[in-house]
Coordinates of C-alpha atoms in Angstrom, one line a residue:
M26 CA -63.3 237.1 20.8
T27 CA -61.8 234.7 18.3
S28 CA -58.1 234.2 18.7
P29 CA -55.9 235.0 15.8
A30 CA -54.7 232.2 13.6
A31 CA -51.3 230.7 14.2
P32 CA -48.6 231.9 11.7
G33 CA -49.2 230.3 8.4
R34 CA -52.6 229.0 9.4
R35 CA -55.7 229.9 7.4
V36 CA -58.2 228.5 9.9
P37 CA -59.1 230.7 12.9
E38 CA -57.7 229.3 16.1
A39 CA -61.1 228.9 17.8
V40 CA -62.3 226.8 14.9
H41 CA -59.0 224.9 14.7
R42 CA -59.3 223.8 18.4
R43 CA -62.7 222.2 17.9
R44 CA -62.0 220.8 14.4
W45 CA -62.3 217.2 15.4
A46 CA -65.6 217.8 17.2
I47 CA -66.9 219.5 14.1
L48 CA -65.7 216.5 12.0
G49 CA -67.8 214.3 14.3
V50 CA -70.9 216.4 13.7
L51 CA -70.3 216.4 9.9
M52 CA -69.9 212.6 10.0
L53 CA -73.3 212.3 11.9
S54 CA -74.9 214.3 9.0
L55 CA -73.2 212.1 6.5
L56 CA -74.1 209.0 8.5
I57 CA -77.8 209.6 8.2
V58 CA -77.7 210.2 4.4
V59 CA -75.7 207.0 3.8
L60 CA -77.5 205.1 6.5
D61 CA -80.8 205.5 4.7
N62 CA -79.7 203.6 1.6
S63 CA -77.9 200.9 3.6
I64 CA -81.0 200.4 5.8
L65 CA -83.2 200.2 2.7
N66 CA -80.9 197.5 1.2
V67 CA -82.1 194.9 3.8
A68 CA -85.7 196.1 3.6
I69 CA -86.2 195.8 -0.2
K70 CA -87.4 192.2 0.1
T71 CA -89.8 193.1 2.9
I72 CA -91.2 196.0 0.8
S73 CA -91.7 193.7 -2.1
T74 CA -93.8 191.4 0.0
P75 CA -97.6 191.9 -0.5
A76 CA -99.6 193.9 2.1
P77 CA -99.9 194.0 5.0
T78 CA -96.3 192.9 5.5
G79 CA -94.9 195.2 2.7
L80 CA -96.2 197.2 -0.2
G81 CA -96.1 194.4 -2.9
A82 CA -93.5 196.5 -4.9
T83 CA -92.3 194.9 -8.1
Q84 CA -88.6 194.8 -8.9
S85 CA -88.8 197.8 -11.2
E86 CA -90.7 199.7 -8.5
L87 CA -88.0 198.8 -6.0
E88 CA -85.4 200.1 -8.4
W89 CA -87.3 203.3 -8.7
A90 CA -87.7 203.6 -4.9
I91 CA -83.9 203.6 -4.8
N92 CA -83.2 205.6 -7.9
S93 CA -85.8 208.4 -7.3
Y94 CA -83.7 209.3 -4.3
T95 CA -80.3 209.0 -6.1
L96 CA -81.4 210.9 -9.3
V97 CA -82.8 213.9 -7.4
F98 CA -79.8 213.8 -5.2
A99 CA -77.4 213.7 -8.2
G100 CA -79.3 216.2 -10.3
L101 CA -79.4 218.9 -7.5
L102 CA -75.9 218.5 -6.0
F103 CA -74.3 221.2 -8.0
S104 CA -77.0 223.7 -7.4
A105 CA -76.9 222.7 -3.7
G106 CA -73.2 223.2 -3.6
L107 CA -73.4 226.6 -5.2
L108 CA -76.2 227.6 -2.8
G109 CA -74.0 226.6 0.1
D110 CA -71.1 228.6 -1.4
R111 CA -73.4 231.6 -1.7
L112 CA -75.7 231.4 1.4
G113 CA -73.4 229.7 3.8
R114 CA -72.7 225.9 4.2
K115 CA -74.1 225.7 7.7
K116 CA -77.5 227.2 6.7
V117 CA -77.7 224.8 3.8
L118 CA -76.7 221.8 5.9
V119 CA -79.4 222.6 8.5
G120 CA -82.1 223.2 5.9
G121 CA -81.1 220.0 4.0
L122 CA -81.3 217.9 7.2
A123 CA -84.8 219.3 8.0
V124 CA -86.1 218.4 4.5
F125 CA -84.5 215.0 4.7
G126 CA -86.2 214.4 8.1
I127 CA -89.6 215.4 6.7
G128 CA -89.2 213.2 3.7
S129 CA -88.3 210.3 5.9
A130 CA -91.4 210.7 8.1
L131 CA -93.6 210.8 5.0
A132 CA -91.9 207.8 3.4
A133 CA -92.5 205.7 6.6
F134 CA -96.2 206.0 6.1
S135 CA -96.4 205.5 2.4
G136 CA -99.5 203.5 1.3
T137 CA -98.4 202.5 -2.2
P138 CA -95.1 202.0 -4.0
A139 CA -95.8 205.2 -6.0
E140 CA -96.0 207.2 -2.8
L141 CA -92.8 205.6 -1.5
I142 CA -91.0 206.6 -4.8
G143 CA -92.3 210.2 -4.4
F144 CA -91.3 210.6 -0.8
R145 CA -87.9 209.1 -1.5
A146 CA -87.4 211.9 -4.0
V147 CA -88.1 214.4 -1.3
M148 CA -85.5 212.7 0.8
G149 CA -83.1 213.0 -2.1
L150 CA -83.8 216.7 -2.3
G151 CA -82.7 217.1 1.4
A152 CA -79.7 214.9 1.0
A153 CA -78.5 216.9 -2.0
F154 CA -78.0 219.9 0.4
V155 CA -76.3 217.8 3.1
M156 CA -73.6 215.8 1.3
P157 CA -71.6 218.5 -0.5
A158 CA -71.8 220.9 2.4
T159 CA -70.2 218.3 4.8
L160 CA -67.0 218.0 2.7
A161 CA -67.0 221.8 2.0
V162 CA -67.1 222.6 5.7
L163 CA -64.4 219.9 6.4
M164 CA -62.1 221.6 3.8
N165 CA -62.6 224.9 5.6
V166 CA -61.9 223.8 9.2
F167 CA -58.8 221.7 8.5
E168 CA -55.4 222.9 7.3
R169 CA -54.1 221.4 4.1
D170 CA -51.7 219.1 5.8
E171 CA -54.5 217.5 7.8
Q172 CA -57.1 217.3 5.0
P173 CA -56.1 213.8 3.7
K174 CA -56.4 212.4 7.3
A175 CA -59.7 214.1 7.8
I176 CA -61.1 213.0 4.5
G177 CA -59.9 209.4 5.3
I178 CA -61.9 209.5 8.6
W179 CA -64.8 211.1 6.7
A180 CA -64.7 208.2 4.2
G181 CA -64.5 205.8 7.0
G182 CA -67.8 207.2 8.2
V183 CA -69.4 205.9 5.0
G184 CA -68.2 202.4 6.1
L185 CA -69.6 203.0 9.6
A186 CA -73.0 203.9 8.1
I187 CA -72.9 200.8 5.8
A188 CA -72.2 198.7 8.9
I189 CA -74.9 200.2 11.1
G190 CA -77.6 200.5 8.4
P191 CA -78.2 196.8 7.6
I192 CA -78.1 195.8 11.3
T193 CA -80.4 198.6 12.3
G194 CA -82.7 197.8 9.5
G195 CA -82.7 194.1 10.4
L196 CA -83.5 194.9 14.1
L197 CA -86.3 197.3 13.1
L198 CA -87.9 194.8 10.7
E199 CA -87.7 192.1 13.4
H200 CA -89.9 194.1 15.7
F201 CA -91.7 196.8 13.7
W202 CA -93.3 197.4 10.3
W203 CA -91.3 198.2 7.2
G204 CA -91.8 202.0 7.6
S205 CA -89.7 202.0 10.7
V206 CA -86.6 201.9 8.5
F207 CA -87.4 205.4 7.4
L208 CA -88.9 206.8 10.6
V209 CA -85.7 206.0 12.5
N210 CA -84.0 208.9 10.6
V211 CA -86.1 211.5 12.3
P212 CA -84.5 211.5 15.8
I213 CA -81.0 211.4 14.2
V214 CA -81.9 214.5 12.2
V215 CA -83.0 216.3 15.3
L216 CA -79.8 215.5 17.1
A217 CA -77.6 216.4 14.1
I218 CA -79.4 219.8 13.6
G219 CA -78.9 220.6 17.3
L220 CA -75.2 219.8 17.3
M221 CA -74.8 221.6 14.0
L222 CA -76.2 224.9 15.4
W223 CA -74.0 224.6 18.4
L224 CA -70.6 223.6 17.0
V225 CA -70.2 224.1 13.3
P226 CA -69.0 227.5 11.9
D227 CA -70.5 229.0 8.8
S228 CA -68.4 229.6 5.7
R229 CA -69.1 230.7 2.1
D230 CA -67.3 231.4 -1.1
P231 CA -66.4 235.1 -1.4
A232 CA -67.0 234.8 -5.2
P233 CA -69.9 232.3 -5.5
G234 CA -71.1 231.2 -8.9
R235 CA -74.7 231.7 -10.2
I236 CA -77.3 229.0 -10.2
D237 CA -77.8 227.3 -13.5
P238 CA -81.5 226.3 -13.8
L239 CA -81.3 225.1 -17.4
G240 CA -78.4 222.8 -16.5
V241 CA -80.4 221.4 -13.5
V242 CA -83.5 220.7 -15.7
L243 CA -81.5 219.1 -18.5
S244 CA -79.4 216.9 -16.3
V245 CA -82.3 215.6 -14.2
T246 CA -84.5 215.1 -17.3
G247 CA -81.7 213.3 -19.2
L248 CA -80.8 211.0 -16.3
V249 CA -84.4 210.1 -15.5
L250 CA -85.2 209.2 -19.2
L251 CA -82.0 207.2 -19.5
V252 CA -82.6 205.2 -16.2
Y253 CA -86.3 204.8 -17.0
G254 CA -85.4 203.2 -20.4
I255 CA -82.8 200.9 -18.9
I256 CA -85.1 199.7 -16.1
K257 CA -88.1 199.4 -18.5
G258 CA -85.9 197.2 -20.8
G259 CA -85.1 194.9 -17.9
Q260 CA -88.8 194.8 -16.9
L261 CA -89.9 193.9 -20.4
A262 CA -86.8 191.7 -21.1
D263 CA -86.8 193.5 -24.5
F264 CA -84.3 196.4 -25.0
G265 CA -85.5 196.7 -28.6
D266 CA -89.0 197.8 -27.5
P267 CA -89.9 201.2 -29.0
V268 CA -90.6 202.7 -25.5
V269 CA -87.2 201.5 -24.3
L270 CA -85.3 202.8 -27.3
G271 CA -87.2 206.1 -27.2
A272 CA -86.5 206.7 -23.5
V273 CA -82.8 205.7 -23.7
G274 CA -82.3 207.7 -27.0
G275 CA -84.1 210.7 -25.6
G276 CA -82.1 210.6 -22.3
L277 CA -78.8 210.5 -24.2
A278 CA -79.9 213.4 -26.5
V279 CA -80.9 215.5 -23.5
L280 CA -77.6 214.8 -21.7
A281 CA -75.8 215.7 -24.9
A282 CA -77.7 219.0 -24.9
F283 CA -76.8 219.5 -21.2
V284 CA -73.1 219.1 -22.1
I285 CA -73.4 221.7 -24.9
A286 CA -75.3 224.1 -22.7
E287 CA -72.8 223.8 -20.0
K288 CA -69.9 224.5 -22.4
R289 CA -71.6 227.7 -23.7
S290 CA -72.8 228.9 -20.3
D291 CA -70.9 231.6 -18.4
H292 CA -72.2 230.1 -15.1
P293 CA -72.4 226.3 -15.7
S294 CA -73.4 223.8 -13.1
I295 CA -70.5 221.7 -14.2
D296 CA -67.3 223.4 -15.5
M297 CA -66.5 221.1 -18.4
D298 CA -62.9 222.5 -18.4
H299 CA -62.2 220.4 -15.3
F300 CA -62.5 217.3 -17.4
R301 CA -59.7 218.3 -19.7
N302 CA -57.5 217.3 -16.7
K303 CA -57.2 213.6 -17.2
V304 CA -56.1 213.0 -13.6
F305 CA -59.2 214.7 -12.3
S306 CA -61.4 212.8 -14.9
A307 CA -59.9 209.4 -14.0
A308 CA -60.5 210.1 -10.3
I309 CA -64.2 211.1 -10.9
A310 CA -64.8 208.1 -13.1
A311 CA -63.3 205.8 -10.5
I312 CA -65.8 207.0 -7.9
A313 CA -68.7 206.5 -10.3
L314 CA -67.5 202.9 -11.2
V315 CA -67.0 201.9 -7.6
F316 CA -70.6 202.9 -6.7
F317 CA -71.9 201.4 -10.0
A318 CA -70.5 198.1 -8.8
L319 CA -71.4 198.5 -5.1
M320 CA -75.0 199.5 -5.6
G321 CA -75.7 196.9 -8.3
V322 CA -74.1 194.1 -6.3
T323 CA -75.9 195.0 -3.1
F324 CA -79.2 195.0 -4.9
F325 CA -78.9 191.4 -6.0
A326 CA -76.9 190.2 -3.0
V327 CA -79.8 190.9 -0.7
F328 CA -82.1 188.7 -2.8
Y329 CA -79.4 186.0 -2.8
V330 CA -79.0 186.0 1.0
Q331 CA -82.7 186.3 1.8
S332 CA -84.7 184.7 -1.0
V333 CA -82.2 181.9 -2.0
R334 CA -80.4 181.3 1.3
G335 CA -83.4 182.0 3.6
Y336 CA -81.7 184.5 6.0
S337 CA -83.8 187.1 7.9
P338 CA -83.3 190.8 7.4
L339 CA -81.4 191.0 10.7
E340 CA -79.1 188.1 9.7
T341 CA -78.6 189.8 6.3
G342 CA -77.5 192.9 8.1
L343 CA -75.0 191.0 10.2
L344 CA -73.7 189.2 7.1
M345 CA -72.9 192.6 5.6
I346 CA -70.7 193.6 8.5
P347 CA -67.4 192.5 6.9
L348 CA -68.1 194.8 3.9
A349 CA -68.5 197.8 6.2
A350 CA -65.8 196.8 8.7
A351 CA -63.2 196.6 5.9
Q352 CA -64.1 200.1 4.8
M353 CA -63.9 201.4 8.4
V354 CA -60.5 199.8 9.0
F355 CA -58.8 200.6 5.7
A356 CA -60.3 203.9 4.6
P357 CA -58.4 206.1 7.1
R358 CA -55.2 204.0 6.5
A359 CA -55.3 204.0 2.7
R360 CA -53.2 207.1 2.6
L361 CA -50.3 205.1 4.1
L362 CA -50.2 202.9 1.0
V363 CA -50.5 205.9 -1.2
D364 CA -47.5 207.5 0.5
R365 CA -45.5 204.3 -0.1
F366 CA -46.7 203.0 -3.5
G367 CA -48.4 206.0 -5.1
N368 CA -52.0 206.8 -6.2
K369 CA -51.8 204.7 -9.4
A370 CA -50.7 201.5 -7.8
T371 CA -53.0 201.8 -4.7
T372 CA -56.2 202.6 -6.5
T373 CA -55.6 200.3 -9.5
A374 CA -55.0 197.4 -7.1
G375 CA -58.1 198.4 -5.1
L376 CA -60.4 198.4 -8.2
L377 CA -58.9 195.1 -9.5
L378 CA -59.6 193.5 -6.1
L379 CA -63.1 194.8 -6.3
A380 CA -63.5 193.3 -9.8
G381 CA -62.2 190.0 -8.6
M382 CA -64.7 189.9 -5.8
L383 CA -67.5 190.7 -8.1
A384 CA -66.5 187.9 -10.4
A385 CA -66.4 185.6 -7.3
F386 CA -70.2 186.0 -7.0
A387 CA -70.4 184.0 -10.2
A388 CA -69.1 181.0 -8.2
L389 CA -71.7 181.2 -5.4
E390 CA -74.4 178.5 -5.3
A391 CA -77.4 177.8 -3.0
D392 CA -75.3 175.6 -0.7
T393 CA -71.9 177.6 -0.8
P394 CA -70.5 177.9 2.7
I395 CA -71.6 181.3 4.0
W396 CA -68.1 182.1 5.2
I397 CA -67.0 182.4 1.6
L398 CA -69.5 185.2 1.1
E399 CA -68.1 186.9 4.2
V400 CA -64.6 186.8 2.7
I401 CA -65.9 188.2 -0.5
F402 CA -67.7 191.1 1.3
F403 CA -64.6 191.9 3.4
L404 CA -62.2 192.0 0.4
M405 CA -64.8 194.1 -1.5
G406 CA -64.7 196.6 1.3
A407 CA -60.9 196.6 1.4
G408 CA -60.8 197.3 -2.3
M409 CA -63.3 200.1 -2.1
A410 CA -61.4 201.8 0.7
H411 CA -58.2 201.9 -1.3
V412 CA -60.0 203.6 -4.2
M413 CA -62.4 206.0 -2.4
T414 CA -60.0 207.8 0.0
P415 CA -57.1 208.5 -2.5
V416 CA -59.3 209.7 -5.3
S417 CA -61.4 211.8 -2.9
V418 CA -58.2 213.6 -1.8
V419 CA -57.1 214.1 -5.5
I420 CA -60.6 215.6 -6.3
M421 CA -60.9 217.9 -3.3
Q422 CA -57.3 219.2 -3.6
A423 CA -57.6 219.8 -7.3
L424 CA -59.7 222.9 -6.8
P425 CA -59.2 225.9 -4.6
R426 CA -60.5 225.8 -1.0
E427 CA -63.1 228.4 -1.8
K428 CA -64.6 226.0 -4.4
A429 CA -64.8 223.1 -2.0
G430 CA -68.6 222.9 -2.4
S431 CA -68.2 222.5 -6.2
A432 CA -65.5 219.9 -5.9
S433 CA -67.6 217.9 -3.4
A434 CA -70.7 218.2 -5.6
L435 CA -68.7 216.8 -8.6
S436 CA -67.5 213.9 -6.5
N437 CA -70.9 213.1 -5.1
T438 CA -72.8 213.7 -8.4
F439 CA -70.7 211.0 -10.1
R440 CA -71.0 208.8 -7.0
Q441 CA -74.8 209.0 -7.1
V442 CA -75.1 208.7 -10.9
G443 CA -72.8 205.7 -10.8
G444 CA -74.9 204.1 -8.1
A445 CA -78.2 204.9 -10.0
L446 CA -76.8 203.4 -13.2
G447 CA -75.4 200.4 -11.4
I448 CA -78.9 199.6 -10.0
A449 CA -80.6 200.3 -13.3
V450 CA -78.1 198.5 -15.6
L451 CA -77.2 195.6 -13.3
G452 CA -80.8 195.3 -12.1
S453 CA -82.0 195.1 -15.7
V454 CA -79.3 192.5 -16.6
L455 CA -80.5 190.5 -13.5
S456 CA -84.2 190.9 -14.5
T457 CA -83.6 190.0 -18.2
A458 CA -81.4 186.9 -17.3
Y459 CA -83.8 185.8 -14.7
R460 CA -86.9 186.0 -16.9
G461 CA -85.1 184.2 -19.7
S462 CA -84.0 181.4 -17.4
V463 CA -87.4 180.9 -15.6
R464 CA -89.7 181.3 -18.6
D465 CA -90.2 177.7 -19.4
E466 CA -91.1 176.9 -15.7
L467 CA -93.8 179.5 -15.7
G468 CA -95.7 177.6 -18.4
V469 CA -97.8 176.0 -15.7
L470 CA -99.3 179.4 -14.9
P471 CA -102.2 181.1 -16.6
P472 CA -101.0 183.3 -19.5
G473 CA -102.0 186.5 -17.8
A474 CA -99.9 185.8 -14.7
R475 CA -96.7 184.7 -16.4
H476 CA -95.2 188.1 -17.2
A477 CA -95.6 189.5 -13.7
A478 CA -94.4 186.2 -12.1
G479 CA -91.3 186.3 -14.2
E480 CA -90.1 189.8 -13.2
S481 CA -88.2 188.8 -10.1
I482 CA -87.6 185.8 -7.8
E483 CA -89.9 187.4 -5.2
A484 CA -92.7 187.6 -7.7
T485 CA -92.2 183.9 -8.7
L486 CA -92.1 182.8 -5.0
A487 CA -95.3 184.7 -4.2
V488 CA -97.1 182.8 -7.0
A489 CA -95.5 179.5 -5.9
E490 CA -97.1 179.9 -2.5
R491 CA -100.6 179.9 -4.1
I492 CA -100.4 177.0 -6.5
G493 CA -100.4 174.0 -4.1
P494 CA -98.5 170.8 -5.0
R495 CA -96.4 172.4 -7.7
A496 CA -95.0 175.0 -5.4
D497 CA -91.8 173.3 -4.4
A498 CA -90.8 172.6 -8.0
L499 CA -91.5 176.2 -9.0
A500 CA -89.6 177.6 -6.0
A501 CA -86.6 175.4 -6.9
A502 CA -86.7 176.6 -10.5
A503 CA -86.8 180.2 -9.2
D504 CA -83.7 179.7 -7.1
D505 CA -81.8 178.1 -10.0
A506 CA -82.9 180.9 -12.4
F507 CA -81.9 183.6 -9.9
L508 CA -78.5 182.0 -9.4
H509 CA -77.9 182.0 -13.1
A510 CA -79.0 185.6 -13.4
M511 CA -76.8 186.6 -10.5
H512 CA -73.7 185.0 -12.1
V513 CA -74.3 186.8 -15.4
T514 CA -74.8 190.1 -13.6
A515 CA -71.7 189.7 -11.4
L516 CA -69.5 189.2 -14.4
W517 CA -70.9 192.3 -16.0
G518 CA -70.1 194.3 -12.9
A519 CA -66.6 192.8 -12.8
G520 CA -66.0 193.8 -16.4
V521 CA -67.0 197.4 -15.6
A522 CA -64.6 197.5 -12.6
V523 CA -61.7 196.2 -14.8
L524 CA -62.3 199.0 -17.3
G525 CA -62.1 201.5 -14.4
A526 CA -58.9 200.0 -13.2
V527 CA -57.4 200.4 -16.7
G528 CA -58.4 204.1 -16.7
L529 CA -56.7 204.6 -13.3
A530 CA -53.5 202.8 -14.3
V531 CA -53.2 205.0 -17.4
F532 CA -54.1 208.5 -16.0
L533 CA -53.5 208.7 -12.3
P534 CA -50.1 210.0 -11.1
G535 CA -47.7 207.2 -10.1
R536 CA -46.1 209.0 -7.1
T537 CA -47.4 210.9 -4.2
P538 CA -45.8 212.8 -1.3
G539 CA -44.5 211.0 1.7
P540 CA -45.8 212.0 5.2
G541 CA -44.7 215.6 5.9
D542 CA -43.3 216.1 2.5
A543 CA -45.1 219.4 1.8
E544 CA -43.1 220.3 -1.3
A545 CA -43.9 216.9 -2.9
E546 CA -47.6 217.4 -2.0
E547 CA -47.7 220.8 -3.6
K548 CA -46.2 219.2 -6.8
L549 CA -49.0 216.6 -6.8
V550 CA -51.7 219.2 -6.4
S551 CA -50.1 221.3 -9.1
A552 CA -50.1 218.3 -11.4
A553 CA -53.7 217.6 -10.7
E554 CA -54.6 221.2 -11.5
S555 CA -52.7 221.6 -14.7
A556 CA -52.5 218.1 -16.3
D557 CA -54.1 218.1 -19.7
G558 CA -52.7 214.9 -21.1

């Protein structure tokens, strides 16, 4: 029989006693979702290699292999969160993990880039049911005074996954075929489901919302059209092309219709009233901008390390350890700086540090000492940790505990949309700048081969291997063109991060409670719930 809760405690005693073990299971579920993208980061060069080594995917196909996952993930998060609130978070978690595992197995044996893109979408479907449920369960097994610490550890799990992913991917690619980076998910899924069934209690919202199918369709359609237009513009190096303008314009129009529909709906996927709270809006925007920068930078950093510097996938994974290590070290401790200096100072400084490190990529050359890249990665991770943990606490505590699934879905939706747009926008900037810089050097190629060869550095290098004595000159030109494109892209990313820092400095509260100061904490939460400017 379950013991009664201690006085003043909302969590049953039996659940309270095993709360840290439950957090470990939730982090394992989170680990696999984040691990997949971080493993894929080191594998994208291999997948772009022609068969039989890879699939011969173009840069735009690689962007879609990443974004098919993130767009489905982002588009379904709210419905998944509501289903968890209605059916039970544990049931939704187990079902999501099972779908993710099936999608992973199918992706591993993809025969074409199109198949990989489709199966990655299936993985996104499963992940959409996993991510919001982990935070929702966390908020229901920890008392309010322990939630910031638990969220910090949970956020540190993201850093752990980012650390393990590239190394695991590198090891697998050293010994197995490219599909192994997806197949490795299957045994982790089996373990996570077993532990979930054993340890994790179920919970649900006593007054769950209704599913909003119109909102889901409009949001996914709008995002897909917008991202398609951005990626297509980079692929063509022409953002004035009618197809590009039509897709981007259509995407924006559909997203505008989504906002209107949500405002008028009595059961919206996204309660637009939340965004009248400028504290809440600034925190959500900060998460989106951090992942905009991270995903965009990771995309071009892998090609810099492997294509320009010549490191193997395993070496690339090892080189990314400082980025992950900094997040693991600082994410659980970020609350200490918040207690001392406040949300505004801590998160603004974190985003400015991230912006500075993005700008530092503009100084990297083909012969820059590699330790400088390591320092940049470490400081990037430190900056991210001091943004993600504080704003996650603000977001999760801004809504009632019973709406934890919706709060988590909001946070993760904007995280994924930010990441998808980061890959699309910064990937397109990279592609456009690269094509413009290498165009003259491709004049030695037949007219029909020039466009494809100019899409990415990997495409140029693949052609260079087949043209004999002119190969070295074309490969050197490709390196130079890529470095120029990377510098331009890094500065764009830094500019976006600076805009985010300005928003945090203006709208986030400047003071937070000290450790154990329950009255001050309640004031912070009350401000987050009621602020309207």
